[in-house]
mmCIF file with all atom_site columns, C-alpha atoms and ligand atoms in Angstrom:
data_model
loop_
_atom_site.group_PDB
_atom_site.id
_atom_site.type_symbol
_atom_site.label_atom_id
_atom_site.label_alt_id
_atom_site.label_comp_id
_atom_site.label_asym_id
_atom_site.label_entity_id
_atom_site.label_seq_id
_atom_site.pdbx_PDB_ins_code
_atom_site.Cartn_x
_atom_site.Cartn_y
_atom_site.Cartn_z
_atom_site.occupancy
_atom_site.B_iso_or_equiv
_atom_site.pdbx_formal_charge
_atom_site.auth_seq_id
_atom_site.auth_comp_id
_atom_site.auth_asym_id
_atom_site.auth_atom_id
_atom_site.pdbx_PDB_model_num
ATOM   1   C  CA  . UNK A 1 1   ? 155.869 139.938 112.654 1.00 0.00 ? 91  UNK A CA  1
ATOM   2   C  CA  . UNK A 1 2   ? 157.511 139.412 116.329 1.00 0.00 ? 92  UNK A CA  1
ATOM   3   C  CA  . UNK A 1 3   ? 160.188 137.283 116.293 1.00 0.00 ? 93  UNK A CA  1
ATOM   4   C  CA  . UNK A 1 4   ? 160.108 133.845 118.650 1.00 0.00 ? 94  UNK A CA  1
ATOM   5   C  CA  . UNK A 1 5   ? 162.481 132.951 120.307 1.00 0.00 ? 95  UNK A CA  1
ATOM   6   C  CA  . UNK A 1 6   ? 163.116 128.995 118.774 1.00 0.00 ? 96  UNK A CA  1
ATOM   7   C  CA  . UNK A 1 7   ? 166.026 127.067 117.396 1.00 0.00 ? 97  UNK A CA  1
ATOM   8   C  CA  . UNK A 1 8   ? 165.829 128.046 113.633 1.00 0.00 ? 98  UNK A CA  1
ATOM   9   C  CA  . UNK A 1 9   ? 167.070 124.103 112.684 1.00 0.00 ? 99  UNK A CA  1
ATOM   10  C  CA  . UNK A 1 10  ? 164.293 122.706 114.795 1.00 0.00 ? 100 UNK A CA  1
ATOM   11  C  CA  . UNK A 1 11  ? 161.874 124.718 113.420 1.00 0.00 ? 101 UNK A CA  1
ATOM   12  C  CA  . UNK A 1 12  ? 162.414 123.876 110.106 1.00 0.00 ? 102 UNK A CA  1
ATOM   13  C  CA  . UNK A 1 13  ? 162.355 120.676 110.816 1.00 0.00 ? 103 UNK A CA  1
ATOM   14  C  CA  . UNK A 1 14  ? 158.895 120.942 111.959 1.00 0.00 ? 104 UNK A CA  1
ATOM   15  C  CA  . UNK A 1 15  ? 157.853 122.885 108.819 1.00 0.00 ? 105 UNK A CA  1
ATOM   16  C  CA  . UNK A 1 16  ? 159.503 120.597 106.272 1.00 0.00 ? 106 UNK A CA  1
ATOM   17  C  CA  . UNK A 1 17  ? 157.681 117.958 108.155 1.00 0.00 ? 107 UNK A CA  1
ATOM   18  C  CA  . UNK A 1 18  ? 153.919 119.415 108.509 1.00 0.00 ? 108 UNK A CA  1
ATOM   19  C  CA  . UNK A 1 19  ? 154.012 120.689 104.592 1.00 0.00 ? 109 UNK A CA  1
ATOM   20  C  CA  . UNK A 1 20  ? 155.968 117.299 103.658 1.00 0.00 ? 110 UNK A CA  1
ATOM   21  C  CA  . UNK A 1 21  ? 152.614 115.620 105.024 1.00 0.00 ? 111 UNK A CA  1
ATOM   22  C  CA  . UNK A 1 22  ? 150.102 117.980 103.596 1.00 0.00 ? 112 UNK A CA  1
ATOM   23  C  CA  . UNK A 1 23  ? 151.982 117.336 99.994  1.00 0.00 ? 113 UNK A CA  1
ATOM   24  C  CA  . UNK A 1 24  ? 151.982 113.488 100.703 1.00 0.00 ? 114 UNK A CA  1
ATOM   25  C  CA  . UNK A 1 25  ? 148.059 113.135 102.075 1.00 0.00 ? 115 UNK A CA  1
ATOM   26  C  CA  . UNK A 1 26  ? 146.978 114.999 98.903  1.00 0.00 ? 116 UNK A CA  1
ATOM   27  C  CA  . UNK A 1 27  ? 145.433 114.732 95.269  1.00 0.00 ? 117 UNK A CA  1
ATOM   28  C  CA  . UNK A 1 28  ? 147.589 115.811 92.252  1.00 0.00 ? 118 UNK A CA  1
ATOM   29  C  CA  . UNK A 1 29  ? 146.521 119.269 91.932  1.00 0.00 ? 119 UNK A CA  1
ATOM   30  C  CA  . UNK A 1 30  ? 145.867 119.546 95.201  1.00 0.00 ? 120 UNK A CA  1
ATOM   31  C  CA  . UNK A 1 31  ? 146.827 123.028 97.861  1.00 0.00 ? 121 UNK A CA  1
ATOM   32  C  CA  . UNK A 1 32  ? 148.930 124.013 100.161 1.00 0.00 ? 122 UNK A CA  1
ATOM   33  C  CA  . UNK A 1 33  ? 149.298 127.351 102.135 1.00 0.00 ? 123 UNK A CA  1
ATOM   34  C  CA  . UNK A 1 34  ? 150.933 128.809 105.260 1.00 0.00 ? 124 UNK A CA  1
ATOM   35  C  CA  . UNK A 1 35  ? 149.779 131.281 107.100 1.00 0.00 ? 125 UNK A CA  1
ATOM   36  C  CA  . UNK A 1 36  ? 151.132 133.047 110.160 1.00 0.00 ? 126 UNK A CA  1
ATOM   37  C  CA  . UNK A 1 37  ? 148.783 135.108 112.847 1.00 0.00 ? 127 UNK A CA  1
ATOM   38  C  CA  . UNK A 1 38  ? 150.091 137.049 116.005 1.00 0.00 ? 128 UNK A CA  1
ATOM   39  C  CA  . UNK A 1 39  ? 147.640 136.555 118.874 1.00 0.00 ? 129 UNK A CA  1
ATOM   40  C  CA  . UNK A 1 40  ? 148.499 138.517 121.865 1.00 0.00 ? 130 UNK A CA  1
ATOM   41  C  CA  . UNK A 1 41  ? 151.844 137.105 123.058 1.00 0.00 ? 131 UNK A CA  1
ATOM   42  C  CA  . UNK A 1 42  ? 151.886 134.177 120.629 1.00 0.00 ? 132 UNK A CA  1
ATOM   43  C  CA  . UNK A 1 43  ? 152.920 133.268 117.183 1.00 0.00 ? 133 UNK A CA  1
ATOM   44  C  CA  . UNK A 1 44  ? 150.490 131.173 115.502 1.00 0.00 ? 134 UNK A CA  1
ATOM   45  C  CA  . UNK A 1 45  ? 151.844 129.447 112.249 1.00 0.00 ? 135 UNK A CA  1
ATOM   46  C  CA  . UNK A 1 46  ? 149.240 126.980 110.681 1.00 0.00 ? 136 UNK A CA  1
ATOM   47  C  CA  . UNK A 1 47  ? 150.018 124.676 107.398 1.00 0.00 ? 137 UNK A CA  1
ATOM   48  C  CA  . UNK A 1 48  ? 146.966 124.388 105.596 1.00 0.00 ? 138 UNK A CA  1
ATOM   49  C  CA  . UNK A 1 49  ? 145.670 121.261 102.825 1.00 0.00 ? 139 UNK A CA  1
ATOM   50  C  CA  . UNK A 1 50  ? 142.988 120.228 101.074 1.00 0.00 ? 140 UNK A CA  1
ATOM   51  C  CA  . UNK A 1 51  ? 143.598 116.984 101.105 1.00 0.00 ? 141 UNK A CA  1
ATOM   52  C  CA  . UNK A 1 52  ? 141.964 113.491 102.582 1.00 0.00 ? 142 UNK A CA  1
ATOM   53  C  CA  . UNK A 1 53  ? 141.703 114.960 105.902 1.00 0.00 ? 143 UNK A CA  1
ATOM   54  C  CA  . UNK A 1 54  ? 141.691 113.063 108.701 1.00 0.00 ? 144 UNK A CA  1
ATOM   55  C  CA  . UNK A 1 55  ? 138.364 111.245 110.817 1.00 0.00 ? 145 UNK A CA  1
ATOM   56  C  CA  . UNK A 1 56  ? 137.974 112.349 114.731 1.00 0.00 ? 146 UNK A CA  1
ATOM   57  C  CA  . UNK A 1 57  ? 138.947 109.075 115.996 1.00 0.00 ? 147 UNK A CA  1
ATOM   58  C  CA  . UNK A 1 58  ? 142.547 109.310 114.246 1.00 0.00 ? 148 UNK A CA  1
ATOM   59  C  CA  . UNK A 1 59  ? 143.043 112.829 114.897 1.00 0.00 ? 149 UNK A CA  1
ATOM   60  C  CA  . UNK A 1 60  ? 142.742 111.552 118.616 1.00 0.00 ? 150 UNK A CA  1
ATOM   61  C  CA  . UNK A 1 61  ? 145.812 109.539 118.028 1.00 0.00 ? 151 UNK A CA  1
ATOM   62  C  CA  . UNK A 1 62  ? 147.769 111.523 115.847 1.00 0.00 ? 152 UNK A CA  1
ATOM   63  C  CA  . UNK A 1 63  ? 151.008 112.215 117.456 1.00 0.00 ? 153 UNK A CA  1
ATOM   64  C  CA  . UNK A 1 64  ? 151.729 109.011 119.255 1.00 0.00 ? 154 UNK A CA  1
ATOM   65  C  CA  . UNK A 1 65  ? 154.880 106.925 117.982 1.00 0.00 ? 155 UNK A CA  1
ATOM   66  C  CA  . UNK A 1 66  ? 154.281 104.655 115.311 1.00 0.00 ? 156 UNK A CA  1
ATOM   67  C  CA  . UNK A 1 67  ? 150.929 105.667 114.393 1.00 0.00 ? 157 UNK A CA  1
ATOM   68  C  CA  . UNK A 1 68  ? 149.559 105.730 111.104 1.00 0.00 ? 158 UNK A CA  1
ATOM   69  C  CA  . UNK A 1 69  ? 146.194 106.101 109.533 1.00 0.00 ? 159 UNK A CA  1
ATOM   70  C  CA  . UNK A 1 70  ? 145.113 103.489 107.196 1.00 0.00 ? 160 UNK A CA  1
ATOM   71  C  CA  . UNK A 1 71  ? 142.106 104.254 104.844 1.00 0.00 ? 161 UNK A CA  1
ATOM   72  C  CA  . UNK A 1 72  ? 142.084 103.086 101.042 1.00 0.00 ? 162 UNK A CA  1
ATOM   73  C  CA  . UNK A 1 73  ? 143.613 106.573 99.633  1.00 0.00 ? 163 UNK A CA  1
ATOM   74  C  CA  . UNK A 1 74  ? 146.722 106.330 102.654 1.00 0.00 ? 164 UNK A CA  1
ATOM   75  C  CA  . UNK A 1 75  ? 147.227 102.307 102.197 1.00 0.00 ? 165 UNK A CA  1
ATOM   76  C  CA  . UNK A 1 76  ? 149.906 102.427 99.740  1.00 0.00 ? 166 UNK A CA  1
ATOM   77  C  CA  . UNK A 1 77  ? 152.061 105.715 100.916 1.00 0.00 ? 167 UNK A CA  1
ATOM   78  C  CA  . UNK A 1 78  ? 154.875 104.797 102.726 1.00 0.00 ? 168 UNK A CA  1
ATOM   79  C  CA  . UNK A 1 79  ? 156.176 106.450 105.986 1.00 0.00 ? 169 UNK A CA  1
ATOM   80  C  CA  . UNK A 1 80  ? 157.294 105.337 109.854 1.00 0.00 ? 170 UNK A CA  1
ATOM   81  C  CA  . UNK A 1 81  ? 154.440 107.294 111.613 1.00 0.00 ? 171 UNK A CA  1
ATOM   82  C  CA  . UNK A 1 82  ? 157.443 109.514 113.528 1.00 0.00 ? 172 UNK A CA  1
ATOM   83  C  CA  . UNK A 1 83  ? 156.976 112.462 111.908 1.00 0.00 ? 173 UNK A CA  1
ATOM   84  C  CA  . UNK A 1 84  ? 153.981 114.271 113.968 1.00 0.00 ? 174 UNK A CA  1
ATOM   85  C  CA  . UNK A 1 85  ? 155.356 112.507 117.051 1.00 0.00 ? 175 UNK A CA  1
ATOM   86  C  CA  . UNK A 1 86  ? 158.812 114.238 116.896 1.00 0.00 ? 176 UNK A CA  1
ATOM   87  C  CA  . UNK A 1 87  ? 157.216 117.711 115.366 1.00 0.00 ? 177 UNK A CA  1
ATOM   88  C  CA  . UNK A 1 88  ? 155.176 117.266 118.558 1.00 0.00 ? 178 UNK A CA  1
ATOM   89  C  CA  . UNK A 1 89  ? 158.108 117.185 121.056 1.00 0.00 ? 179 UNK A CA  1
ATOM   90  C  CA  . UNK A 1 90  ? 160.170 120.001 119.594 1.00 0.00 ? 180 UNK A CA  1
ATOM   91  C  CA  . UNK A 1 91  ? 157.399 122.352 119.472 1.00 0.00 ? 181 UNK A CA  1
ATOM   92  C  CA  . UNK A 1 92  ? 156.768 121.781 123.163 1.00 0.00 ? 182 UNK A CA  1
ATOM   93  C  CA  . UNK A 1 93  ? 160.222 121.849 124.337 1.00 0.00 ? 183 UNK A CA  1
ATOM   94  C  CA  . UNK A 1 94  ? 160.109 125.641 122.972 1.00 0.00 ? 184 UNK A CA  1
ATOM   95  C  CA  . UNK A 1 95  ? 157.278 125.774 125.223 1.00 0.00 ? 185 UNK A CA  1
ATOM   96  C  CA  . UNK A 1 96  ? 154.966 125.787 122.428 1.00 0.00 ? 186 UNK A CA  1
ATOM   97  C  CA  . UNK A 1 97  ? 151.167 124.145 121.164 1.00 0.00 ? 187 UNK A CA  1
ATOM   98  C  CA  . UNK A 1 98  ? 150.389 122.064 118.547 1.00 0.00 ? 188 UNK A CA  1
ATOM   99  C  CA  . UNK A 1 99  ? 146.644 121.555 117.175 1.00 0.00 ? 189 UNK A CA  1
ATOM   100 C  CA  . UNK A 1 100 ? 144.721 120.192 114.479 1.00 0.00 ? 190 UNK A CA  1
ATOM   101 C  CA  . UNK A 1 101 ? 141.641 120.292 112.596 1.00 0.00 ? 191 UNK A CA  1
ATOM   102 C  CA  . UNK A 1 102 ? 140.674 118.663 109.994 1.00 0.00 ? 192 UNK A CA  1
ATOM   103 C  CA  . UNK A 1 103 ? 137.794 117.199 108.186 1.00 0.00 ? 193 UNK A CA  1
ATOM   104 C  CA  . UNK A 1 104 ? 137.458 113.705 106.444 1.00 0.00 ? 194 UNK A CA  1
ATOM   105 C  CA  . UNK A 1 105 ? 137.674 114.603 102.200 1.00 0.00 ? 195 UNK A CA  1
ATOM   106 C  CA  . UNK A 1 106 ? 137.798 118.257 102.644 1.00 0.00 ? 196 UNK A CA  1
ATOM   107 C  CA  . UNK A 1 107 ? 141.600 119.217 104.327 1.00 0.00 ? 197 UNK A CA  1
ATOM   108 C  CA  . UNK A 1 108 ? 143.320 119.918 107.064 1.00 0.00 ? 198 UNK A CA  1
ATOM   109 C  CA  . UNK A 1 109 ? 145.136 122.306 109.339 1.00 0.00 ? 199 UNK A CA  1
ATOM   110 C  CA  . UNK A 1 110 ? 147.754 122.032 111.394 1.00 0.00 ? 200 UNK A CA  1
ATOM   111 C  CA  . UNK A 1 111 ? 149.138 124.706 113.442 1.00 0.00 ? 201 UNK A CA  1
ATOM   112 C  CA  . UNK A 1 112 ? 151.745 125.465 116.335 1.00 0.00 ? 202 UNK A CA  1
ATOM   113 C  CA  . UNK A 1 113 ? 152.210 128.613 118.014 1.00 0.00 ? 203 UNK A CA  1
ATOM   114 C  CA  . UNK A 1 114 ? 155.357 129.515 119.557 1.00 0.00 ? 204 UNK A CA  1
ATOM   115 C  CA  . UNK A 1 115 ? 155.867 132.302 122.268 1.00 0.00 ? 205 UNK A CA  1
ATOM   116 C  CA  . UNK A 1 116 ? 156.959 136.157 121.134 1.00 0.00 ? 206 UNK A CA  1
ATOM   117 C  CA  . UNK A 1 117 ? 160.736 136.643 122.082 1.00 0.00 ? 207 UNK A CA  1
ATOM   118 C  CA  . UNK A 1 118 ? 160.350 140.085 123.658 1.00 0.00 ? 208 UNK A CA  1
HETATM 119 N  N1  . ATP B 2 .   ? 148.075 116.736 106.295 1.00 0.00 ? 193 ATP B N1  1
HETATM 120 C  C1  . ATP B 2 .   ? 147.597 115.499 106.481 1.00 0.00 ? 193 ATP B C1  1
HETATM 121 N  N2  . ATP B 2 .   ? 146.450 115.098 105.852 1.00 0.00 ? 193 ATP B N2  1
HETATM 122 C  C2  . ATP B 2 .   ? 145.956 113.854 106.049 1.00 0.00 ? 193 ATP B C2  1
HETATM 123 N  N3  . ATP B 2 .   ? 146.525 112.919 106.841 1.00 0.00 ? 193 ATP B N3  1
HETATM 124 C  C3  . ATP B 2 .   ? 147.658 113.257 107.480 1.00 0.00 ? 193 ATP B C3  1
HETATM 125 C  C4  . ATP B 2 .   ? 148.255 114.555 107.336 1.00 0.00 ? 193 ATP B C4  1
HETATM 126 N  N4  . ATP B 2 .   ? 149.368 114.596 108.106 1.00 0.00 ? 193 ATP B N4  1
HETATM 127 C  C5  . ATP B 2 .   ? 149.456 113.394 108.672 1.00 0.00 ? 193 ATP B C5  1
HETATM 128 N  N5  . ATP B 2 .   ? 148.449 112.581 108.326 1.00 0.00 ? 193 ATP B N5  1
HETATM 129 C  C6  . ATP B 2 .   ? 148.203 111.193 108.789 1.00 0.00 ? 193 ATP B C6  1
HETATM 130 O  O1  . ATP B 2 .   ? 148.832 111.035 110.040 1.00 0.00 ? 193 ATP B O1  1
HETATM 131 C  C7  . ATP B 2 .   ? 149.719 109.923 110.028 1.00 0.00 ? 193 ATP B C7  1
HETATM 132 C  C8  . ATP B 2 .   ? 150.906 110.243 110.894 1.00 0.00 ? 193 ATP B C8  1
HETATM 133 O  O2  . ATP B 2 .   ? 151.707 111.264 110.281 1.00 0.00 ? 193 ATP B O2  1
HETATM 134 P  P1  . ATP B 2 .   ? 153.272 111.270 110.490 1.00 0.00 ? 193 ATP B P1  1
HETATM 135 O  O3  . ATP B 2 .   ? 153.846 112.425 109.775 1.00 0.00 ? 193 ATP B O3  1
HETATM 136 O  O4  . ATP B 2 .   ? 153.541 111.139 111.957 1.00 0.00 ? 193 ATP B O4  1
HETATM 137 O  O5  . ATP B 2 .   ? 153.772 109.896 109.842 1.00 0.00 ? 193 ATP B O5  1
HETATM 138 P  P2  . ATP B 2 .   ? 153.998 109.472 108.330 1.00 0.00 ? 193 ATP B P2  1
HETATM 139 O  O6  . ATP B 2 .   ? 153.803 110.632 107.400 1.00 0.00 ? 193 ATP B O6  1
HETATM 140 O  O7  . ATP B 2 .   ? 153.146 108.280 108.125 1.00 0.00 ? 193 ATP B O7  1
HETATM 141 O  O8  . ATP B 2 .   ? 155.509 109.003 108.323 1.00 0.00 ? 193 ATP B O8  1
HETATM 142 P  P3  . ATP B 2 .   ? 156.836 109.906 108.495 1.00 0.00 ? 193 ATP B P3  1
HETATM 143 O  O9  . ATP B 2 .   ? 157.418 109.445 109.775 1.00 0.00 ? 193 ATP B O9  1
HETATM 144 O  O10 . ATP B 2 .   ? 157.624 109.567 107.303 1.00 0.00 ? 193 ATP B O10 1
HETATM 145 O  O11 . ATP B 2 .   ? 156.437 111.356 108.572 1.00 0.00 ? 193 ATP B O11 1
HETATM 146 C  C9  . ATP B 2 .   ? 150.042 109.694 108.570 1.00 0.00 ? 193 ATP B C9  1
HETATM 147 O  O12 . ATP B 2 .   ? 150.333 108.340 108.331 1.00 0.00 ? 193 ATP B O12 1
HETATM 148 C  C10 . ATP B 2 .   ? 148.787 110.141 107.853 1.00 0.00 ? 193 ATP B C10 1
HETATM 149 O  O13 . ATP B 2 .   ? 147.877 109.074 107.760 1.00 0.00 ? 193 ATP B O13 1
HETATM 150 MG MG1 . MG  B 3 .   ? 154.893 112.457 107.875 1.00 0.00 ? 194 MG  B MG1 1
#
């Protein structure tokens, strides 16, 4: 793997959040998995569930402040709706993207790629 260039605290800051939520918007028994790709000059890290997933219209406002989705399986998990907002803003101070994709009941994936150091 290329390294990136990133601040390592930051970064795992982003990680522990983006698994933290595919843990927390899960079933018991459900999956997890991580995955990194290199794509030209770009590391591509994605975090990968198979949990609730999320519907188009809230995937739209995912990463705003505050913002929460609120179905019957999330209504009773707590949380401040910060944590994709502030994953958001490091990973594009370091002059990275972050994505998603995900489907309602089957999982989701999200993913940030970072530029190559050298
Ligand atoms: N992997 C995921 N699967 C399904 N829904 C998710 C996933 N990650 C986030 N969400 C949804 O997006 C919303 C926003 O996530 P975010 O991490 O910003 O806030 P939070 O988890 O509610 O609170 P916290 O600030 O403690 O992280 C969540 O409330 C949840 O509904
Ligand atoms: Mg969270």
């Amino acid at each position: 793997m290329p390294k990136v260039l990133a601040d390592q605290d930051r970064i795992k800051e982003v990680v522990v959040n983006l698994v933290g939520n595919a843990i927390k918007y899960n079933a018991e028994g459900g999956h997890v998995w991580v995955a990194h790709e290199v794509k030209g000059r770009e590391v591509i890290t994605r975090v990968n569930d198979d949990g609730f997933g999320i519907s188009k219209e809230a995937q739209a406002k995912l990463f705003e402040k505050f913002y929460r989705v609120q179905t019957d399986k999330t209504r009773d998990i707590t949380g401040t709706g910060l944590g994709l907002f502030i994953v958001k803003e490091i990973i594009e101070k370091m002059n990275g993207k972050i994505f998603v994709e995900s489907e309602e009941g089957r999982g989701s994936v999200f993913g940030f790629s970072l530029p190559a150091a050298s």
